[in-house]
Amino acid sequence: MTTPILEVTGLTMDFGGIRALNAVDLEVNSGEIVALIGPNGAGKTTFFNCITGIYRPTAGDIYIFRPDHAGRLSLKGLKPNQVTERGLARTFQNIRLFPKMTVLENVMIGRHCRTKSFLFGAVLRTRANRREEEEILEMSYRMLEQVGIAQYADDNAENLPYGAQRRLEIARAMATEPLLLLLDEPAAGMNPQETIELDRLIKEISRAGQAILLIEHDMKLVMSLSDRIVVMDYGKKIAQGNPLEIRTNPAVIKAYLGEEVNA
Amino acid sequence: MFSRKELKKAILTSLWFVFLTMPIMVIKVDAIERTIYWRWLNSLYMAVGVFTVYLLIRLYQHRKNSRQSQAGESGPSVGFLHRLLQNPRQRLLLFAVVGAVVVIFPHFTSTYQVNVMTTALMYVMLGLGLNIVVGLAGLLDLGFVAFYAVGAYTYALLNLHYGLGFWAVLPIGGLFAALFGIILGFPVLRLRGDYLAIVTLGFGEIIRLVLENWGEFSKGPSGISNISRPGFFGIELPLEQAILYTYYLMVLFVIITIFVVNRLQDSRLGRAWIALREDEIACQAMGIDKHKTKLAAFSLGAFWAGIVGVMFAAKTTFVNPASFTFLESAIILSIVVLGGMGSIIGVIFGALILILLPEYLRALSEYRMLAFGAILVCMMIFRPQGLFANIRRHYHYHKKDSSEHDSSGQDFPKSQPS
């Protein structure tokens, strides 16, 4: 049985006079992989930035459905850290790791919003604090193992090979225990072999019940992964459906390939 | 050994130096005789000297590069001291030796030396405080001295008006400075880098100007004198013993500071600070409250400055605004940068070098500050990462079978969770 996790209605974002997003609706259900595709500049990353609180949308609503909370929770106007706390975690198109921290520490940062020791716990190293630190460590290490880069745990993040950096970003986001994982072009810059491995990894994560919303340009990956595809162009949603429907949708073909002039 | 290009560059550099130093090295005006002496020989010495030094520097860099390429990519080289600190037994030995030196130091030197050392220790503490803000959280603060001033004046004024003693004011001074840290922190939460530096610089100057000009409140530039020294269980100590007592108190404070800062930087909060320094947007996206984390850094750094301020007022028994100029902020910042950002042991050495060096260079009399400047410049050329680059602790995770998460210390004093 699928239940809704994320519901976005009429999301609009203006930058000065430019409408980057125009009344976009989107919902994601539990256990689903939804792909957001569209030509460059279609507003996909803006959409991500709006729902994760980095931008404040001009209009529209964003709701998340938490199992521990009756009804829906609005995410509109919240700060990025609050959004993450409520259950959306993301990766970035241009990798944003903490380069001078170790790989393990990078993932430990992801545990930040699920733990709470502060000044006094840190200085006094109380029992609760020590237990918490152990939990952080254990969980973070598990995450690294899950994405298959545990052997790098003690290296600085900046020294990792490119593919491993992408994986680390996923591990870091997973460490926040999100309801919905947002991946912004996870395959960007990867070679075919790495893409195949990424495909396998995302499927594995999804099989564990994780709902995923991803932006991607690699059509092979999108078609292989997604349960549902949403296509955007010029800030508008122009189509949605399963991979087969999208592949044959004339509006999508037009957006991607253009139209014959005298058709 | 040297390519022609390098030799050419060396010659150009020496010519440039000859030109730069001409007014002071070559021209000498005799005001009485009304003549000018042209000491051209000096410029020759200058040229030869600079040429040699330049080549020596190049040689050093060559060696370093070839050594690095030999060592391959084995990561950052771990310094001798760090290796020493990794081994628990050697670490204990090192602490014992340092402890013994610190304890017996006053008995082998003059009161003057003890006083100088106390000042140096105060800067160690200031450096460690600023290290939280600049080194860990990456917030460039050029007005750190303001919090130091707040602490000092808190004690001076409370002592003057209400006769409160050192121990009573110590926490008040610290908390008051922390409060000012938050007051400064709020408006600058959105700022970073250069913008933040300018605002904090302004804040530091505002505090000093207020103290200088608000006569009824702070007695203006003439300052406040006759502040009580730290009390010793109600006994009034003679001057010499009071100085000794202040020294040991300062040692105790420094130890506490090291302990706290060390624990902080390996905690959840410490990791959040470093993450904030590395990438603010990613940091927020990972669920870290940027504002709370920044304010915590600001107020904690300010807290230590406030404590040292109280200590300063008690040690000198006199405060006036002239002690809290921008130069002080710059020195404290230099301590952190020179020592190595984020590294506790680096900051300790940085403070000792920066404060003690000018004292021991007194033999050079008027060339003292020149030599001091030259040493700083050389430091930054040869070790841009600071004396001791911070080496992050490595967390070690063992699989469930041992069910123990040992965190073997890679960083300076590591108290292990038992």
XYZ file of C-alpha atoms in Angstrom:
681
model
C 0.000 0.000 0.000
C 1.404 3.364 -0.892
C 0.867 6.459 1.170
C 1.839 9.956 0.120
C 5.064 11.397 1.527
C 5.527 14.683 -0.260
C 2.890 16.879 -1.782
C 3.802 20.034 -3.644
C 1.044 22.215 -5.060
C 1.323 25.283 -7.257
C 4.965 25.920 -6.452
C 6.040 29.207 -8.027
C 9.368 30.960 -7.786
C 10.201 34.349 -9.241
C 13.694 35.762 -9.532
C 13.058 39.419 -10.220
C 10.955 39.341 -13.364
C 11.870 35.802 -14.299
C 9.508 33.031 -13.361
C 11.770 30.071 -12.738
C 8.975 27.857 -11.498
C 5.402 28.185 -12.632
C 2.757 26.459 -10.519
C 4.415 23.079 -10.338
C 2.532 20.221 -8.709
C 4.237 17.040 -7.668
C 3.686 14.228 -5.241
C 5.820 11.349 -4.127
C 4.473 8.238 -2.467
C 6.276 5.937 -0.091
C 8.723 3.479 -1.631
C 8.603 5.204 -4.996
C 11.426 6.449 -7.212
C 10.316 9.570 -9.012
C 12.554 11.243 -11.571
C 12.434 14.917 -12.414
C 13.784 15.557 -15.888
C 13.911 18.406 -18.331
C 16.315 20.392 -20.478
C 18.955 22.576 -18.850
C 17.470 25.615 -17.174
C 14.036 24.051 -16.865
C 13.961 24.796 -13.135
C 14.678 21.371 -11.701
C 17.360 22.448 -9.254
C 15.320 25.538 -8.375
C 12.516 23.155 -7.494
C 14.865 21.256 -5.175
C 16.151 24.447 -3.627
C 12.597 25.604 -2.973
C 11.401 22.461 -1.277
C 14.562 22.136 0.844
C 14.293 25.690 2.137
C 17.340 27.146 0.423
C 15.031 29.428 -1.573
C 11.780 30.793 -0.278
C 9.121 30.087 -2.911
C 6.988 32.994 -4.132
C 3.812 30.956 -3.973
C 2.585 27.433 -3.527
C 2.594 24.864 -0.757
C 4.876 22.042 0.288
C 3.629 19.345 2.627
C 5.257 16.332 4.104
C 3.413 13.411 5.680
C 5.174 11.992 8.670
C 4.110 8.626 10.091
C 4.528 9.969 13.635
C 2.332 12.944 12.922
C -1.334 12.967 11.992
C -2.160 14.990 8.899
C 0.367 16.909 6.883
C 3.189 19.252 7.879
C 3.904 22.363 5.873
C 7.530 22.881 4.906
C 6.992 26.271 3.359
C 9.167 29.035 4.793
C 11.207 26.708 6.975
C 14.991 26.942 7.089
C 17.011 24.186 5.368
C 17.993 22.570 8.653
C 14.351 22.431 9.763
C 13.353 20.858 6.465
C 16.029 18.208 6.940
C 14.785 17.597 10.457
C 11.269 17.018 9.107
C 12.553 14.360 6.740
C 13.889 15.650 3.422
C 17.587 15.136 2.763
C 19.383 16.066 -0.408
C 22.600 15.817 -2.345
C 23.995 18.551 -4.555
C 24.527 18.807 -8.280
C 28.055 20.107 -7.784
C 29.314 17.995 -4.917
C 29.290 19.841 -1.614
C 31.174 17.731 0.858
C 33.197 18.987 3.796
C 36.560 18.548 2.077
C 38.863 18.826 5.089
C 36.883 16.412 7.228
C 37.278 12.676 7.069
C 34.782 10.581 5.164
C 33.383 9.151 8.366
C 33.035 12.612 9.886
C 31.147 13.784 6.843
C 28.534 11.133 7.486
C 28.581 11.887 11.211
C 27.492 15.427 10.369
C 24.413 13.883 8.825
C 23.512 12.477 12.238
C 23.579 15.967 13.721
C 19.872 16.655 13.493
C 18.951 13.287 15.011
C 21.125 13.793 18.069
C 21.132 16.533 20.613
C 24.135 16.772 22.927
C 25.407 20.325 23.130
C 27.883 22.269 25.223
C 27.700 20.569 28.581
C 27.406 17.081 27.233
C 30.474 17.720 25.092
C 32.601 19.143 27.904
C 31.548 16.793 30.665
C 31.269 13.719 28.420
C 28.274 12.457 30.286
C 27.086 8.929 29.928
C 24.252 9.996 27.631
C 26.713 11.912 25.497
C 29.076 8.970 25.177
C 26.266 6.646 24.233
C 25.084 9.135 21.657
C 28.573 9.479 20.179
C 28.786 5.708 19.895
C 25.458 5.556 18.143
C 26.526 8.274 15.729
C 29.715 6.411 14.958
C 28.021 3.075 14.482
C 25.237 4.379 12.301
C 27.644 6.455 10.198
C 29.894 3.503 9.626
C 26.924 1.390 8.589
C 25.976 4.049 6.076
C 29.463 3.985 4.598
C 29.294 0.222 4.299
C 25.924 0.430 2.658
C 27.163 2.696 -0.116
C 30.381 0.698 -0.314
C 33.051 3.216 0.631
C 33.858 2.075 4.170
C 37.484 1.486 3.198
C 37.940 5.247 2.830
C 36.520 6.065 6.283
C 39.630 7.818 7.590
C 40.626 9.654 4.406
C 39.840 13.295 3.925
C 36.782 13.695 1.759
C 38.665 15.828 -0.760
C 41.014 12.933 -1.548
C 38.252 10.588 -2.628
C 37.772 9.538 -6.254
C 34.875 11.289 -7.922
C 32.457 8.399 -7.876
C 33.139 7.781 -4.205
C 32.461 11.440 -3.435
C 29.024 11.093 -5.016
C 28.405 8.001 -2.912
C 29.566 9.812 0.197
C 27.022 12.546 -0.442
C 24.311 9.904 -0.620
C 25.548 8.277 2.587
C 25.596 11.644 4.334
C 22.038 12.379 3.287
C 20.897 8.890 4.289
C 22.399 9.391 7.726
C 19.728 11.983 8.482
C 17.141 9.197 8.217
C 15.065 10.986 5.605
C 11.525 10.094 4.624
C 12.416 11.220 1.138
C 15.854 11.286 -0.403
C 16.476 14.001 -2.989
C 19.295 13.326 -5.437
C 20.395 16.176 -7.663
C 22.053 14.665 -10.750
C 23.791 11.831 -8.942
C 25.313 10.476 -12.170
C 26.697 13.787 -13.422
C 30.302 13.358 -14.505
C 30.330 9.612 -13.994
C 31.666 7.153 -16.548
C 29.377 4.353 -17.819
C 30.768 1.817 -15.359
C 30.254 4.143 -12.413
C 26.738 4.895 -13.632
C 25.881 1.216 -13.679
C 27.143 0.863 -10.128
C 25.149 3.926 -9.082
C 22.046 2.426 -10.673
C 22.582 -0.669 -8.573
C 23.119 1.375 -5.407
C 19.990 3.475 -5.842
C 17.923 0.356 -6.490
C 19.329 -1.196 -3.351
C 18.448 1.853 -1.272
C 14.999 1.910 -2.785
C 14.463 -1.771 -2.069
C 14.977 -1.010 1.607
C 11.850 1.129 1.383
C 13.416 4.518 0.829
C 11.406 6.945 -1.290
C 13.601 8.827 -3.752
C 13.119 11.900 -5.901
C 15.921 12.446 -8.361
C 16.969 14.907 -11.010
C 18.936 13.264 -13.761
C 20.049 13.801 -17.330
C 21.207 10.282 -18.036
C 18.089 8.894 -19.729
C 19.207 5.302 -19.509
C 19.532 5.630 -15.755
C 16.206 7.442 -15.450
C 14.349 4.857 -17.499
C 15.905 2.006 -15.569
C 15.216 3.448 -12.124
C 12.015 5.410 -12.104
C 8.533 4.314 -11.266
C 7.277 7.680 -12.368
C 8.795 10.529 -14.373
C 7.911 14.199 -14.226
C 9.087 16.382 -17.105
C 9.680 20.102 -16.754
C 10.402 22.774 -19.293
C 10.604 26.548 -18.803
C 9.565 26.226 -15.163
C 6.387 24.301 -15.992
C 5.468 20.708 -15.639
C 4.783 19.497 -19.153
C 4.228 15.797 -18.612
C 4.230 12.988 -16.113
C 3.797 9.266 -16.227
C 5.663 5.988 -16.267
C 8.812 5.639 -18.367
C 6.974 4.173 -21.335
C 4.439 6.982 -21.495
C 7.124 9.610 -21.225
C 9.230 8.105 -23.963
C 6.374 8.460 -26.433
C 4.927 11.729 -25.181
C 5.029 14.294 -28.010
C 5.401 17.264 -25.639
C 8.498 15.714 -24.107
C 10.050 14.944 -27.465
C 9.360 18.501 -28.506
C 11.022 19.911 -25.387
C 14.085 17.789 -25.844
C 14.528 17.685 -29.593
C 12.613 20.702 -30.782
C 9.928 20.812 -33.437
C 10.209 20.699 -37.153
C 9.605 24.175 -38.476
C 7.169 23.274 -41.170
C 5.547 20.294 -39.580
C 71.660 23.325 -9.617
C 69.850 26.573 -10.322
C 68.403 27.327 -13.681
C 69.259 30.558 -15.447
C 65.732 31.741 -14.897
C 66.120 31.379 -11.176
C 69.434 33.202 -11.130
C 67.904 35.998 -13.132
C 65.046 36.206 -10.675
C 67.489 36.287 -7.766
C 69.343 39.196 -9.328
C 66.104 41.038 -9.968
C 64.989 40.478 -6.378
C 68.238 41.786 -4.978
C 68.095 44.845 -7.228
C 64.576 45.486 -6.065
C 65.666 45.271 -2.440
C 68.582 47.605 -3.115
C 66.150 50.090 -4.524
C 63.685 49.676 -1.665
C 66.235 50.043 1.093
C 68.185 52.853 -0.543
C 66.700 55.665 1.535
C 67.715 54.055 4.807
C 70.803 52.111 3.825
C 72.548 54.493 1.434
C 71.547 58.044 2.146
C 72.626 59.532 5.435
C 71.894 63.151 6.194
C 74.112 65.016 8.589
C 71.896 67.823 9.740
C 74.642 69.779 11.480
C 77.183 69.707 8.666
C 74.346 70.029 6.184
C 75.814 67.359 4.018
C 74.562 64.090 2.633
C 76.681 60.975 2.757
C 76.157 58.433 0.047
C 77.134 55.038 1.394
C 77.019 53.061 -1.809
C 78.930 50.167 -0.310
C 75.889 49.355 1.821
C 73.793 48.688 -1.227
C 76.418 46.238 -2.439
C 76.170 44.321 0.843
C 72.408 44.438 0.526
C 72.525 43.040 -2.987
C 74.869 40.203 -2.083
C 72.920 39.415 1.062
C 69.519 39.280 -0.616
C 70.932 37.277 -3.526
C 72.309 34.622 -1.158
C 69.182 34.459 0.982
C 67.000 34.144 -2.092
C 69.025 31.233 -3.420
C 68.992 29.562 -0.020
C 65.219 29.780 0.087
C 64.976 28.289 -3.394
C 67.327 25.507 -2.382
C 65.175 24.741 0.618
C 62.062 24.628 -1.536
C 63.777 22.349 -4.067
C 64.716 19.931 -1.340
C 61.258 19.994 0.108
C 59.650 19.319 -3.256
C 61.954 16.439 -4.078
C 61.390 14.967 -0.653
C 57.650 15.191 -1.128
C 57.750 13.535 -4.515
C 59.865 10.769 -3.019
C 57.480 10.238 -0.166
C 54.702 9.931 -2.706
C 51.130 10.384 -1.689
C 51.361 9.123 1.825
C 49.116 11.899 3.058
C 50.214 14.777 5.245
C 53.427 14.072 7.099
C 52.783 13.648 10.772
C 55.105 15.796 12.828
C 57.342 14.576 15.586
C 55.171 16.039 18.307
C 52.040 14.486 16.917
C 53.702 11.107 16.799
C 54.777 11.611 20.378
C 51.235 12.455 21.392
C 49.788 9.406 19.698
C 51.587 7.027 21.968
C 49.848 7.070 25.374
C 53.031 6.322 27.329
C 55.126 8.895 25.562
C 52.282 11.335 25.913
C 52.198 10.828 29.648
C 55.953 11.327 29.810
C 55.707 14.508 27.766
C 52.987 15.882 30.006
C 55.030 15.045 33.087
C 58.075 16.863 31.720
C 56.069 19.905 30.638
C 54.263 19.899 33.993
C 57.504 19.759 35.936
C 59.036 22.586 33.911
C 55.952 24.707 34.399
C 55.917 24.125 38.151
C 59.588 24.748 38.863
C 60.021 27.499 36.276
C 59.346 30.413 38.711
C 61.895 29.139 41.207
C 64.775 29.452 38.791
C 63.990 32.792 37.247
C 63.307 36.326 38.296
C 59.934 37.805 39.129
C 60.171 39.677 35.867
C 60.395 36.438 33.911
C 57.444 35.008 35.802
C 55.419 38.075 34.947
C 56.296 37.762 31.271
C 55.347 34.107 31.318
C 52.010 34.903 32.957
C 51.299 37.351 30.152
C 52.251 34.706 27.595
C 49.864 32.257 29.241
C 47.096 34.824 29.047
C 47.671 35.025 25.333
C 47.617 31.244 25.107
C 44.131 31.388 26.553
C 43.051 34.246 24.315
C 44.433 32.345 21.339
C 42.524 29.217 22.309
C 39.349 31.253 22.646
C 39.777 32.879 19.265
C 40.716 29.500 17.855
C 37.141 28.346 18.451
C 35.799 31.236 16.385
C 38.441 31.461 13.649
C 40.095 28.065 13.593
C 37.115 25.794 14.102
C 34.054 27.741 12.987
C 35.957 29.686 10.328
C 34.517 33.081 11.306
C 37.177 35.727 10.856
C 36.948 37.944 13.920
C 39.119 41.068 13.977
C 37.547 42.578 17.071
C 38.246 39.815 19.540
C 39.900 42.261 21.918
C 36.474 43.784 22.614
C 35.488 40.757 24.690
C 38.801 40.886 26.488
C 38.037 44.523 27.323
C 34.525 43.641 28.482
C 35.945 41.090 30.914
C 38.619 43.458 32.219
C 36.226 46.376 32.703
C 33.585 44.144 34.272
C 36.040 43.291 37.009
C 37.453 46.817 37.271
C 34.034 48.447 37.605
C 32.465 45.861 39.886
C 35.548 46.020 42.069
C 35.531 49.802 42.112
C 31.839 50.317 42.813
C 30.806 47.243 44.749
C 34.093 45.933 46.060
C 33.465 42.525 44.542
C 36.448 40.175 44.624
C 38.237 38.332 41.840
C 36.566 34.981 42.307
C 33.095 36.461 42.409
C 33.627 38.422 39.218
C 35.472 35.717 37.275
C 32.314 33.898 36.136
C 30.406 37.178 35.800
C 33.113 38.606 33.551
C 33.133 35.493 31.406
C 29.344 35.385 31.085
C 29.168 39.088 30.403
C 31.688 38.766 27.599
C 29.720 35.772 26.259
C 26.604 37.937 26.294
C 28.449 40.528 24.247
C 29.511 37.734 21.929
C 25.845 36.934 21.329
C 24.983 40.626 20.933
C 27.654 40.917 18.259
C 26.726 37.544 16.822
C 23.088 38.304 16.052
C 23.535 41.024 13.457
C 26.455 39.324 11.738
C 24.916 35.873 11.381
C 24.494 36.306 7.644
C 27.972 37.631 7.056
C 31.048 35.678 6.126
C 34.692 36.226 5.350
C 35.778 39.792 4.649
C 32.404 41.321 5.493
C 32.371 39.670 8.866
C 35.959 40.759 9.487
C 35.064 44.394 8.852
C 32.013 44.337 11.129
C 33.906 42.697 13.976
C 36.735 45.174 13.496
C 34.205 47.979 13.880
C 32.711 46.336 16.945
C 36.111 46.140 18.602
C 36.729 49.808 17.945
C 33.278 50.779 19.224
C 33.917 49.125 22.566
C 37.292 50.848 22.885
C 35.908 54.249 21.887
C 33.034 53.950 24.330
C 35.458 53.130 27.115
C 37.661 56.029 26.108
C 34.956 58.661 25.812
C 32.291 57.765 28.333
C 34.132 59.302 31.237
C 31.438 58.948 33.907
C 31.172 55.244 33.250
C 34.708 54.084 32.657
C 36.844 57.022 33.808
C 37.962 57.543 30.225
C 41.555 57.305 29.044
C 42.983 57.630 32.546
C 41.572 54.209 33.354
C 40.788 52.518 36.625
C 43.555 51.735 39.076
C 43.888 49.938 42.399
C 42.011 46.856 41.340
C 42.387 44.036 43.857
C 44.617 41.114 43.011
C 43.183 37.584 43.097
C 42.303 36.638 46.655
C 43.951 33.650 48.288
C 41.416 32.427 50.825
C 41.110 35.930 52.188
C 44.825 36.369 52.818
C 46.540 39.447 51.429
C 49.735 38.215 49.747
C 52.925 40.244 49.472
C 53.698 41.375 45.912
C 56.219 38.702 45.029
C 53.993 35.875 46.163
C 50.999 37.462 44.527
C 52.838 37.345 41.204
C 53.704 33.710 41.765
C 50.117 32.972 42.716
C 48.830 34.690 39.581
C 51.211 32.606 37.514
C 49.975 29.332 38.957
C 46.367 30.439 38.610
C 47.013 31.197 34.965
C 48.587 27.770 34.464
C 45.479 26.215 35.975
C 43.194 28.243 33.726
C 45.177 27.302 30.646
C 44.922 23.623 31.540
C 41.158 23.922 31.996
C 40.875 25.756 28.686
C 42.863 23.116 26.833
C 40.741 20.412 28.374
C 37.461 22.066 27.421
C 38.487 23.124 23.920
C 39.885 19.692 23.194
C 36.660 18.025 24.221
C 34.593 20.534 22.318
C 36.379 20.067 19.041
C 35.782 16.331 19.083
C 32.134 16.662 19.983
C 28.973 16.941 17.967
C 29.187 20.722 18.323
C 32.832 20.795 17.275
C 32.087 18.791 14.147
C 29.247 21.167 13.362
C 31.652 24.118 13.630
C 34.116 22.554 11.258
C 31.362 21.618 8.830
C 30.150 25.210 8.961
C 33.653 26.376 8.104
C 33.877 23.954 5.200
C 30.547 24.539 3.488
C 27.755 26.582 4.944
C 24.990 25.514 2.562
C 25.753 21.810 2.775
C 25.978 22.216 6.517
C 22.470 23.607 6.737
C 21.134 21.066 4.305
C 22.435 18.366 6.642
C 20.262 19.710 9.425
C 22.661 21.915 11.334
C 21.170 25.092 12.723
C 23.571 27.667 11.337
C 22.527 30.454 13.673
C 22.698 28.437 16.829
C 26.076 26.977 15.907
C 27.571 30.350 15.016
C 26.264 31.984 18.164
C 27.680 29.149 20.240
C 31.100 29.724 18.666
C 30.955 33.467 19.174
C 29.809 33.327 22.758
C 32.208 30.564 23.764
C 35.184 32.358 22.240
C 34.090 35.544 23.959
C 33.683 33.704 27.257
C 37.371 32.779 27.365
C 38.362 36.294 26.386
C 36.222 37.623 29.237
C 37.881 35.288 31.734
C 41.325 36.407 30.569
C 40.133 40.012 30.789
C 39.253 39.595 34.456
C 42.604 37.928 34.982
C 44.367 40.772 33.197
C 42.696 43.422 35.350
C 43.607 41.496 38.482
C 47.195 40.967 37.400
C 48.025 44.531 36.409
C 45.628 46.079 38.962
C 45.025 48.766 36.365
C 42.995 48.955 33.171
C 42.658 51.665 30.581
C 41.385 51.627 27.002
C 44.922 51.770 25.587
C 45.346 48.081 26.417
C 42.563 47.106 24.051
C 43.564 48.493 20.684
C 43.216 46.802 17.336
C 46.857 45.743 17.587
C 45.881 43.343 20.357
C 43.250 41.711 18.151
C 45.824 41.446 15.392
C 48.336 39.789 17.709
C 45.788 37.273 18.952
C 44.796 36.503 15.382
C 48.465 36.115 14.444
C 48.844 33.632 17.274
C 46.089 31.484 15.827
C 47.323 31.735 12.244
C 50.992 31.314 13.115
C 50.317 28.361 15.365
C 48.061 26.608 12.896
C 44.330 27.174 12.599
C 42.305 24.835 14.723
C 45.295 23.186 16.334
C 45.481 23.497 20.110
C 49.152 22.709 20.394
C 49.862 25.121 17.547
C 48.075 27.945 19.314
C 50.062 27.293 22.493
C 53.346 27.510 20.639
C 52.141 30.450 18.591
C 51.315 32.419 21.715
C 54.595 31.556 23.432
C 56.604 32.554 20.359
C 54.721 35.741 19.628
C 54.738 37.013 23.193
C 58.081 35.724 24.432
C 60.103 36.401 21.296
C 59.910 40.211 21.529
C 61.022 39.899 25.152
C 64.032 37.759 24.386
C 64.904 39.811 21.348
C 65.537 42.796 23.579
C 69.233 42.114 23.105
C 68.792 43.429 19.583
C 67.485 46.679 21.074
C 66.069 48.900 18.331
C 66.102 46.179 15.688
C 63.852 44.069 17.885
C 60.595 44.651 16.038
C 62.336 44.424 12.677
C 63.692 41.003 13.555
C 60.293 40.028 14.895
C 58.639 41.013 11.635
C 61.242 39.156 9.613
C 60.662 36.005 11.651
C 56.911 36.240 11.060
C 57.388 36.685 7.322
C 59.740 33.703 7.177
C 57.274 31.601 9.162
C 54.535 32.266 6.672
C 56.818 31.461 3.739
C 58.076 28.178 5.116
C 55.053 26.992 7.011
C 51.939 28.614 5.593
C 49.774 26.055 7.355
C 51.097 27.224 10.721
C 53.564 25.652 13.109
C 51.383 22.660 13.757
C 48.712 21.886 11.248
C 45.659 20.489 12.904
C 45.352 16.783 12.431
C 41.820 15.608 12.789
C 41.052 12.868 15.153
C 40.396 9.597 13.440
C 37.390 7.778 14.671
C 37.810 4.073 14.707
C 34.905 1.823 14.549
C 35.177 -1.833 15.306
C 32.570 -4.284 14.270
C 30.115 -5.497 16.832
C 32.308 -8.397 17.976
C 34.399 -6.195 20.253
C 31.450 -3.864 20.851
C 33.904 -1.164 21.694
C 34.397 2.056 19.822
C 37.905 2.966 20.552
C 38.876 6.445 19.549
C 42.615 6.361 19.522
C 43.863 9.879 19.888
C 45.442 11.455 16.868
C 45.130 14.904 18.196
C 46.543 16.683 21.166
C 45.509 15.733 24.589
C 43.088 13.054 24.021
C 41.025 11.946 26.896
C 39.488 8.751 25.787
C 35.955 7.813 26.540
C 36.420 4.825 28.780
